[in-house]
Short mmCIF file of C-alpha atoms and ligand atoms in Angstrom, two decimals:
data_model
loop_
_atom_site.label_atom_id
_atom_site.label_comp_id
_atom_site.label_asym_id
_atom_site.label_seq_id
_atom_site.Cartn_x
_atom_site.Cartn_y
_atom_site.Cartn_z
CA UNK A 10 78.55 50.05 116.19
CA UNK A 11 79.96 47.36 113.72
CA UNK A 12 76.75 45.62 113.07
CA UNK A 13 74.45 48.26 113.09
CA UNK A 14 71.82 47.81 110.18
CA UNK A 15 70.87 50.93 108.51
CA UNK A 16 67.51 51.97 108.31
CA UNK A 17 67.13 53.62 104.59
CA UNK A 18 64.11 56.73 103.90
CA UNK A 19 61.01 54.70 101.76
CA UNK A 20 59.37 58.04 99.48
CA UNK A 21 56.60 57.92 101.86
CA UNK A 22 58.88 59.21 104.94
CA UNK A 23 58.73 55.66 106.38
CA UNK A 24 62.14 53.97 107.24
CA UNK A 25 62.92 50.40 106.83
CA UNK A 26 66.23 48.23 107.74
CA UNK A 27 68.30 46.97 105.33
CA UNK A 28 68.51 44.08 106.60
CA UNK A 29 65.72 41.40 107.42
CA UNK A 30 64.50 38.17 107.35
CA UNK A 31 62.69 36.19 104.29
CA UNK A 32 60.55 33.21 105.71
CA UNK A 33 59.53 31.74 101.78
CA UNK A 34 59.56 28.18 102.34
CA UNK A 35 60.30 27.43 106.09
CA UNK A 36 56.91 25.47 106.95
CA UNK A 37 54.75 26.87 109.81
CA UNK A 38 55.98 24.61 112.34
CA UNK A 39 59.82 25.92 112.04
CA UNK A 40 58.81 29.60 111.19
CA UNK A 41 58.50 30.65 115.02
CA UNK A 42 61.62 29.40 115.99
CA UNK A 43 63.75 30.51 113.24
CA UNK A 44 62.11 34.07 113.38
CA UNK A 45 62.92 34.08 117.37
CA UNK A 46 66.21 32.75 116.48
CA UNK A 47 66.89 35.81 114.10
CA UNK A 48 65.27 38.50 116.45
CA UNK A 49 67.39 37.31 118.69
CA UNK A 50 70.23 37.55 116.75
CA UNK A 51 69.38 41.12 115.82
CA UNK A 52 67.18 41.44 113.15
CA UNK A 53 64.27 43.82 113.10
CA UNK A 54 62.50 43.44 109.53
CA UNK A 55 60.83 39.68 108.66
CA UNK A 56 59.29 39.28 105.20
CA UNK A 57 56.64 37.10 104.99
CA UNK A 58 53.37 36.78 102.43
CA UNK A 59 49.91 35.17 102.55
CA UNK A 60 50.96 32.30 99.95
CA UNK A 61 53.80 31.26 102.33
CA UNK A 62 51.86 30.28 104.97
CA UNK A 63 53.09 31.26 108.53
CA UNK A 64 52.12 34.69 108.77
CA UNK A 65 50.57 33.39 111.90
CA UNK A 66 54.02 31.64 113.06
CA UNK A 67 55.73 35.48 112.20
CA UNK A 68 53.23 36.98 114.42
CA UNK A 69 53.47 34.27 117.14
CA UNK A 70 57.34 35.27 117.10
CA UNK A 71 57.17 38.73 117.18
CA UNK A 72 54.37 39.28 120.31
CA UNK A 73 56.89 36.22 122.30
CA UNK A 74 59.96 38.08 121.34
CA UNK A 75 59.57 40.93 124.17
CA UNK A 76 60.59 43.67 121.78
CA UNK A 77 57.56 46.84 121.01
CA UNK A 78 55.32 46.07 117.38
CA UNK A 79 57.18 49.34 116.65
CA UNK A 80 60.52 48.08 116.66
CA UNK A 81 59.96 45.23 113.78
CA UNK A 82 59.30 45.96 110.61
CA UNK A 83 56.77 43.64 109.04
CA UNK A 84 56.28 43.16 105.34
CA UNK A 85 53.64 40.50 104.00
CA UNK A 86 52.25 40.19 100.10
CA UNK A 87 48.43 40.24 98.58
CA UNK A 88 47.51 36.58 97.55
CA UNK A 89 47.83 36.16 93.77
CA UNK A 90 44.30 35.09 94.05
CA UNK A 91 42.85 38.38 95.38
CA UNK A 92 43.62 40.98 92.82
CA UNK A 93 40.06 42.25 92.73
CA UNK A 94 39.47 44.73 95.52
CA UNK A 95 36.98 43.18 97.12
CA UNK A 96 38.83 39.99 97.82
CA UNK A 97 42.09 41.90 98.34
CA UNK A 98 40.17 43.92 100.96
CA UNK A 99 39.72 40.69 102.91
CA UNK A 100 42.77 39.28 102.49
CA UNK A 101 44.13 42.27 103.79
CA UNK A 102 42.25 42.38 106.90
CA UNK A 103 43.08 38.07 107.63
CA UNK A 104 46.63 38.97 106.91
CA UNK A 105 46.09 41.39 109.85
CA UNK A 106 44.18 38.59 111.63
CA UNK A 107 46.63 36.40 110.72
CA UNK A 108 49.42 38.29 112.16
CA UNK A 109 47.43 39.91 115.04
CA UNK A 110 48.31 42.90 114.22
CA UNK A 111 45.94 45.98 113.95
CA UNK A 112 48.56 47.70 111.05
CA UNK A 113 51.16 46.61 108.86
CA UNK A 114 54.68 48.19 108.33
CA UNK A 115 54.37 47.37 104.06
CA UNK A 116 51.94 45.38 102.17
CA UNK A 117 52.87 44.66 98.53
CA UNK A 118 51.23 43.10 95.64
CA UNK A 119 53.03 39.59 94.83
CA UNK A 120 52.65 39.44 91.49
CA UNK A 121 51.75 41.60 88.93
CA UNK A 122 50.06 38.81 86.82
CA UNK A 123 49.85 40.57 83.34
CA UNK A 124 47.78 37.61 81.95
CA UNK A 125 45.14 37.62 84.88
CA UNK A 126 42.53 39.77 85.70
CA UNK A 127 42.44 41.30 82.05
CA UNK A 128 45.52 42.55 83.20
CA UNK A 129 44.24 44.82 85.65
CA UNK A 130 46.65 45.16 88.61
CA UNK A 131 45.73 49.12 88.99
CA UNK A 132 42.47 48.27 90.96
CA UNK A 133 44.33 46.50 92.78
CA UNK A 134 46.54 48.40 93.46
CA UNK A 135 43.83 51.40 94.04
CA UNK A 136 42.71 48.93 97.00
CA UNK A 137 46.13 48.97 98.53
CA UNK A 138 46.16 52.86 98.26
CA UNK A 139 42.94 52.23 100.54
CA UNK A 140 44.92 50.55 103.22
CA UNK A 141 47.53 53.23 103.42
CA UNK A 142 44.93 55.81 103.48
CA UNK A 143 43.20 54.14 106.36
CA UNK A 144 46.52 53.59 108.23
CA UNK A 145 46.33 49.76 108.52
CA UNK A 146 49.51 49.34 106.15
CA UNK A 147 52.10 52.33 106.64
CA UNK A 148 53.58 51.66 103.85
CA UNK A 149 52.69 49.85 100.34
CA UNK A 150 54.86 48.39 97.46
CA UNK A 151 54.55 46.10 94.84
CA UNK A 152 56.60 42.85 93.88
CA UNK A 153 58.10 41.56 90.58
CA UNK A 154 56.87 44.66 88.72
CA UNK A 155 58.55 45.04 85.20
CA UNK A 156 59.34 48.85 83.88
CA UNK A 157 56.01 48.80 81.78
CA UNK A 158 54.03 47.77 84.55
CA UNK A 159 55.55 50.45 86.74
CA UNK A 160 54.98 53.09 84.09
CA UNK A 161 51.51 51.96 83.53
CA UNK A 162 50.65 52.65 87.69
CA UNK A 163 52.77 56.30 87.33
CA UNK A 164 50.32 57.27 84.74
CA UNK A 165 47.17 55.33 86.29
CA UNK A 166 47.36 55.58 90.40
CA UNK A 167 48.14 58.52 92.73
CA UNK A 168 50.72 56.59 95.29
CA UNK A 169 54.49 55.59 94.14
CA UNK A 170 54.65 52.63 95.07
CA UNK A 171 57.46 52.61 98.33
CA UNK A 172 59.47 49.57 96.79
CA UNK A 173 59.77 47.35 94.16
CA UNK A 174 60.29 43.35 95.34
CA UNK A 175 62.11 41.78 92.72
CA UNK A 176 64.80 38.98 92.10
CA UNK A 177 68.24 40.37 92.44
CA UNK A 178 71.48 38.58 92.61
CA UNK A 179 74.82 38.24 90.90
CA UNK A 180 73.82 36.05 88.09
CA UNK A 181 70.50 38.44 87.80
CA UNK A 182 71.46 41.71 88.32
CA UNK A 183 68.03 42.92 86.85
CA UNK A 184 69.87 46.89 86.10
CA UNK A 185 67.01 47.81 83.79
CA UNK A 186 63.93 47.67 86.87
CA UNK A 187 66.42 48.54 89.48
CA UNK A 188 67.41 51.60 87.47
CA UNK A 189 63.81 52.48 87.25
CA UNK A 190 63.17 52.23 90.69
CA UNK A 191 66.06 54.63 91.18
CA UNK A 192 65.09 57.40 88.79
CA UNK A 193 61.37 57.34 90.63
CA UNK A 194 62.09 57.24 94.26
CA UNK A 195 60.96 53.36 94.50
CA UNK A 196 63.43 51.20 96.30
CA UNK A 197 64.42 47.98 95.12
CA UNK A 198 64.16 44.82 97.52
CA UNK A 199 66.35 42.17 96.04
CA UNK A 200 64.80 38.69 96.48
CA UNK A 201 66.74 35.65 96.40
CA UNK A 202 69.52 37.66 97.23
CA UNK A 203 72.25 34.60 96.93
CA UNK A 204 70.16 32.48 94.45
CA UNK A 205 69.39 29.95 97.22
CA UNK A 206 73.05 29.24 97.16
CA UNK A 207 73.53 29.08 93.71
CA UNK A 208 76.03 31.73 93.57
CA UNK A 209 78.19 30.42 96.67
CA UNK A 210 80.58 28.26 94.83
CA UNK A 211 80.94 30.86 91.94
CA UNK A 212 85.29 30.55 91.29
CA UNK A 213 85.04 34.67 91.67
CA UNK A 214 82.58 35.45 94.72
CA UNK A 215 84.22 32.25 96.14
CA UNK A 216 88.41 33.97 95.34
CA UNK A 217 86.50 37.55 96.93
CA UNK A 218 86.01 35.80 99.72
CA UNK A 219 89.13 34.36 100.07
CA UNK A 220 90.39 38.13 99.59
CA UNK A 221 88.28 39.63 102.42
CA UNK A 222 88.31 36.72 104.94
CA UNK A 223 84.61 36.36 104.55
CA UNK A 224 82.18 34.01 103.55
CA UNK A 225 80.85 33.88 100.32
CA UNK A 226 77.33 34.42 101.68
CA UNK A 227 78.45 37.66 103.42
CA UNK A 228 80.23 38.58 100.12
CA UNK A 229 77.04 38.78 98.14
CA UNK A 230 74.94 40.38 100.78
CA UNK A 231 77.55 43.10 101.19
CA UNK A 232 77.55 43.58 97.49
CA UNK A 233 73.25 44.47 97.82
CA UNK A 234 73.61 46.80 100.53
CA UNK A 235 76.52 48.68 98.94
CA UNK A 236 74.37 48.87 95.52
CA UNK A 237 72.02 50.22 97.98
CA UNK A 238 69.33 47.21 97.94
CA UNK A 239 67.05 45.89 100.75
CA UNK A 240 67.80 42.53 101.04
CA UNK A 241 66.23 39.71 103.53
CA UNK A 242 68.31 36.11 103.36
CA UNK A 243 66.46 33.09 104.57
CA UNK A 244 67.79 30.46 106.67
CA UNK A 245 66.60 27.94 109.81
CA UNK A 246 70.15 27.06 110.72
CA UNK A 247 70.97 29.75 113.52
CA UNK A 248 74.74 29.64 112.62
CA UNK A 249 73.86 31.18 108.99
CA UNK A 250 71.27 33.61 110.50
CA UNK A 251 73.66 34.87 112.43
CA UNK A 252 76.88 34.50 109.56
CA UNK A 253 74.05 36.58 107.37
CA UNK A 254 73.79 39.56 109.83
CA UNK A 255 77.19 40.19 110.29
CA UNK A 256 77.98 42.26 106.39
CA UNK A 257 78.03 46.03 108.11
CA UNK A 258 80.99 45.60 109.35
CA UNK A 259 83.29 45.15 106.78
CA UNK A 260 83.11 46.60 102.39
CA UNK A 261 84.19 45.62 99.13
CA UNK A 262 86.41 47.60 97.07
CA UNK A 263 84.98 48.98 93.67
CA UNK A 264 87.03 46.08 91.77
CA UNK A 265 85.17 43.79 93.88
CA UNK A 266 81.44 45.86 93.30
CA UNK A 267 82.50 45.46 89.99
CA UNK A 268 83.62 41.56 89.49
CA UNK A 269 80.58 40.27 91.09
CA UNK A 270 78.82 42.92 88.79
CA UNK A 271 80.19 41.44 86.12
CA UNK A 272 78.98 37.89 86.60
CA UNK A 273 75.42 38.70 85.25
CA UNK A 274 73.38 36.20 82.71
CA UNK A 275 71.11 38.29 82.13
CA UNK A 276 67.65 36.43 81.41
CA UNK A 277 68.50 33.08 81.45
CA UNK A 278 70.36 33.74 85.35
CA UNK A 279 66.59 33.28 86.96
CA UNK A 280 65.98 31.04 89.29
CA UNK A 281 62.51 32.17 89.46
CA UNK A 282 59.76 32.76 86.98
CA UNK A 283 59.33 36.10 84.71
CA UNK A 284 56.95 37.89 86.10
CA UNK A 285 55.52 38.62 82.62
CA UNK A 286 53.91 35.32 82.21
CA UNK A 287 54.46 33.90 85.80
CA UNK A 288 50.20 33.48 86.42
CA UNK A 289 50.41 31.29 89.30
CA UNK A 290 46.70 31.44 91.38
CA UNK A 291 46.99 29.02 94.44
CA UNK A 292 44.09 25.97 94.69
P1 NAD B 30 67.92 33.15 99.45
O1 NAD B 30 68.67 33.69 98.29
O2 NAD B 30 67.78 33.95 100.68
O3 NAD B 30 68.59 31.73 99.77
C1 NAD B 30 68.12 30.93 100.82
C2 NAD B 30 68.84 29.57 100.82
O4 NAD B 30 70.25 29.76 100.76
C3 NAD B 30 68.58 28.83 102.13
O5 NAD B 30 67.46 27.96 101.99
C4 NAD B 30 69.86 28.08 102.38
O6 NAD B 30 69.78 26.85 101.72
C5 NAD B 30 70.90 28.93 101.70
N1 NAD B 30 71.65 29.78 102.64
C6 NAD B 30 71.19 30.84 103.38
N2 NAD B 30 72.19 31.42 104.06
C7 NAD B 30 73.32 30.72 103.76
C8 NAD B 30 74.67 30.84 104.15
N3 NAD B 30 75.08 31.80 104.98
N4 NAD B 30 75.55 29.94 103.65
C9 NAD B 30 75.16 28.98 102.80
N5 NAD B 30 73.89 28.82 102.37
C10 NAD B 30 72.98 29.68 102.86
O7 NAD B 30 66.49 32.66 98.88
P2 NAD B 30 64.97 32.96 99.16
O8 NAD B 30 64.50 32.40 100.44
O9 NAD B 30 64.27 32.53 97.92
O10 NAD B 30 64.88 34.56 99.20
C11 NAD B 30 64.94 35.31 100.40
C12 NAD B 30 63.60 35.91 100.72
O11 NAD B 30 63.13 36.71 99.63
C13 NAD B 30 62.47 34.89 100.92
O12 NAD B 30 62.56 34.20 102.13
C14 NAD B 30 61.27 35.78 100.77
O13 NAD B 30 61.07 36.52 101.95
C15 NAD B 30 61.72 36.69 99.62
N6 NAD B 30 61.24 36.20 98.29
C16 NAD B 30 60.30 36.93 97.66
C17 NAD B 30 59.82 36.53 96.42
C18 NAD B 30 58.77 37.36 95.73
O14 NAD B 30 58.21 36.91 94.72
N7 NAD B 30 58.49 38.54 96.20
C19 NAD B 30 60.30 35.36 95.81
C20 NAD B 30 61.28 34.63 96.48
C21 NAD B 30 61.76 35.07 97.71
#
């Protein structure tokens, strides 16, 4: 089947698709319809978090859809102002509430937040080991975690953590945490996995394009899931949800891999913070 999406092995013998949905900044009220819109479309992994908002809106979406729980795979993130167990215990179970679901598919810590919590994310961490143990979250990851903070839970907790969220795109290819997340078993979810669009009109993604008679959207999205990345675009405007599906049904030649490879600024190619200061605690 052209568009199938892969599902790819997580290092707890959970699968996940490839493929999925982000819902960061589409307000509650369009979050139901654009997540119908996409399940319709084919999708069957939405990634949502507690500081977006409409985990409720995912959930509403999901039980209207008509599909089983066990056919979408559900990923939502730990408040950054919940790190210590106790509050990430509750914030766990009105995520759940939230949601209305009684487990989720992977439940990740959002930030690691260095400068917080005397820079403790391992409790928090511990907590999340609780979850998995109890059977509420299948599987558990963490997000924006730097190689020292990885190392630091190898030598400190007693669960790998299943993936790694972190920004990933052409202009950021991030090689040194990806390659860490490779040599562990962790795999890496690329966030902002076209920049918001700020790699669209790039001259060489755009002439790649041109090449394969495909968008330029399609073009980076296809250059994830052959690196092997998870990667979940957002959109509300069904004729990109559906232009964002459509990447298993075509590749990129190794001189292509290798000229969006090439674009890469390093550092200064964020478009979000740097997870070793970010320190962000919501109102
Ligand atoms: P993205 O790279 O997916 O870009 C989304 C934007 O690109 C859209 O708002 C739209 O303007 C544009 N776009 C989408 N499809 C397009 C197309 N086919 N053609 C032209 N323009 C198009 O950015 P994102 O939403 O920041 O990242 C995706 C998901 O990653 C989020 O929704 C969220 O789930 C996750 N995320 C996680 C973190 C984290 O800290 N863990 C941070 C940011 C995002």
């Amino acid at each position: 089947m052209a568009h199938t999406v892969p599902d790819i092995s997580l290092n707890d013998g959970n699968t996940i698709p490839q493929l999925g949905f982000g819902v960061y900044q589409i307000g509650p009220k369009d979050t139901a319809e654009a997540v119908s819109r996409a399940l319709e479309i084919g999708y069957r992994h939405i990634d949502t978090a507690e500081m977006y908002g409409n985990e409720a809106e995912v959930g509403e979406a999901i039980r209207a859809c008509g599909l089983d729980r066990g056919e979408v795979f559900v990923t939502s993130k730990l408040n950054n102002g919940f790190h210590r167990p106790e509050d990430a215990r509750k914030a766990f179970e009105s995520t759940l509430s939230a949601l209305k679901m009684d487990h989720i598919d992977l439940f990740l810590i959002h930030w690691p937040l260095p400068t917080r919590y005397d820079g403790d994310f391992v409790s928090t961490w511990k907590a999340l080991e609780e979850f998995q143990r109890d059977g509420r979250a299948r599987s558990i990851g963490v997000s924006n975690f730097q190689v020292p903070h990885l190392e630091r839970l190898a030598a400190e907790a007693d669960v790998v953590p299943a993936v790694n969220q972190i920004e990933v795109h052409p202009y950021l290819t991030n090689e040194q945490v990806r390659a860490y997340g490779d040599a562990h078993n962790i795999l890496t979810e690329a966030w902002s996995p076209i920049a918001q669009g700020k790699v669209l009109d790039d001259p060489t993604i755009v002439d790649i394009a041109e090449q394969v008679g495909r968008t330029p959207a399609q073009v980076v999205l296809r250059w994830h899931v052959q690196r092997g990345d998870i990667v979940f675009p957002k959109s509300t405007t069904p004729k990109r949800i559906e232009e964002n599906f459509r990447i298993f049904d075509f590749t990129l030649d190794d001189t292509a891999m290798e000229r969006i490879s090439g674009l890469d600024k390093g550092e200064t190619g964020r478009t979000g913070p740097n997870p070793d200061v970010f320190d962000y605690i919501p109102a």
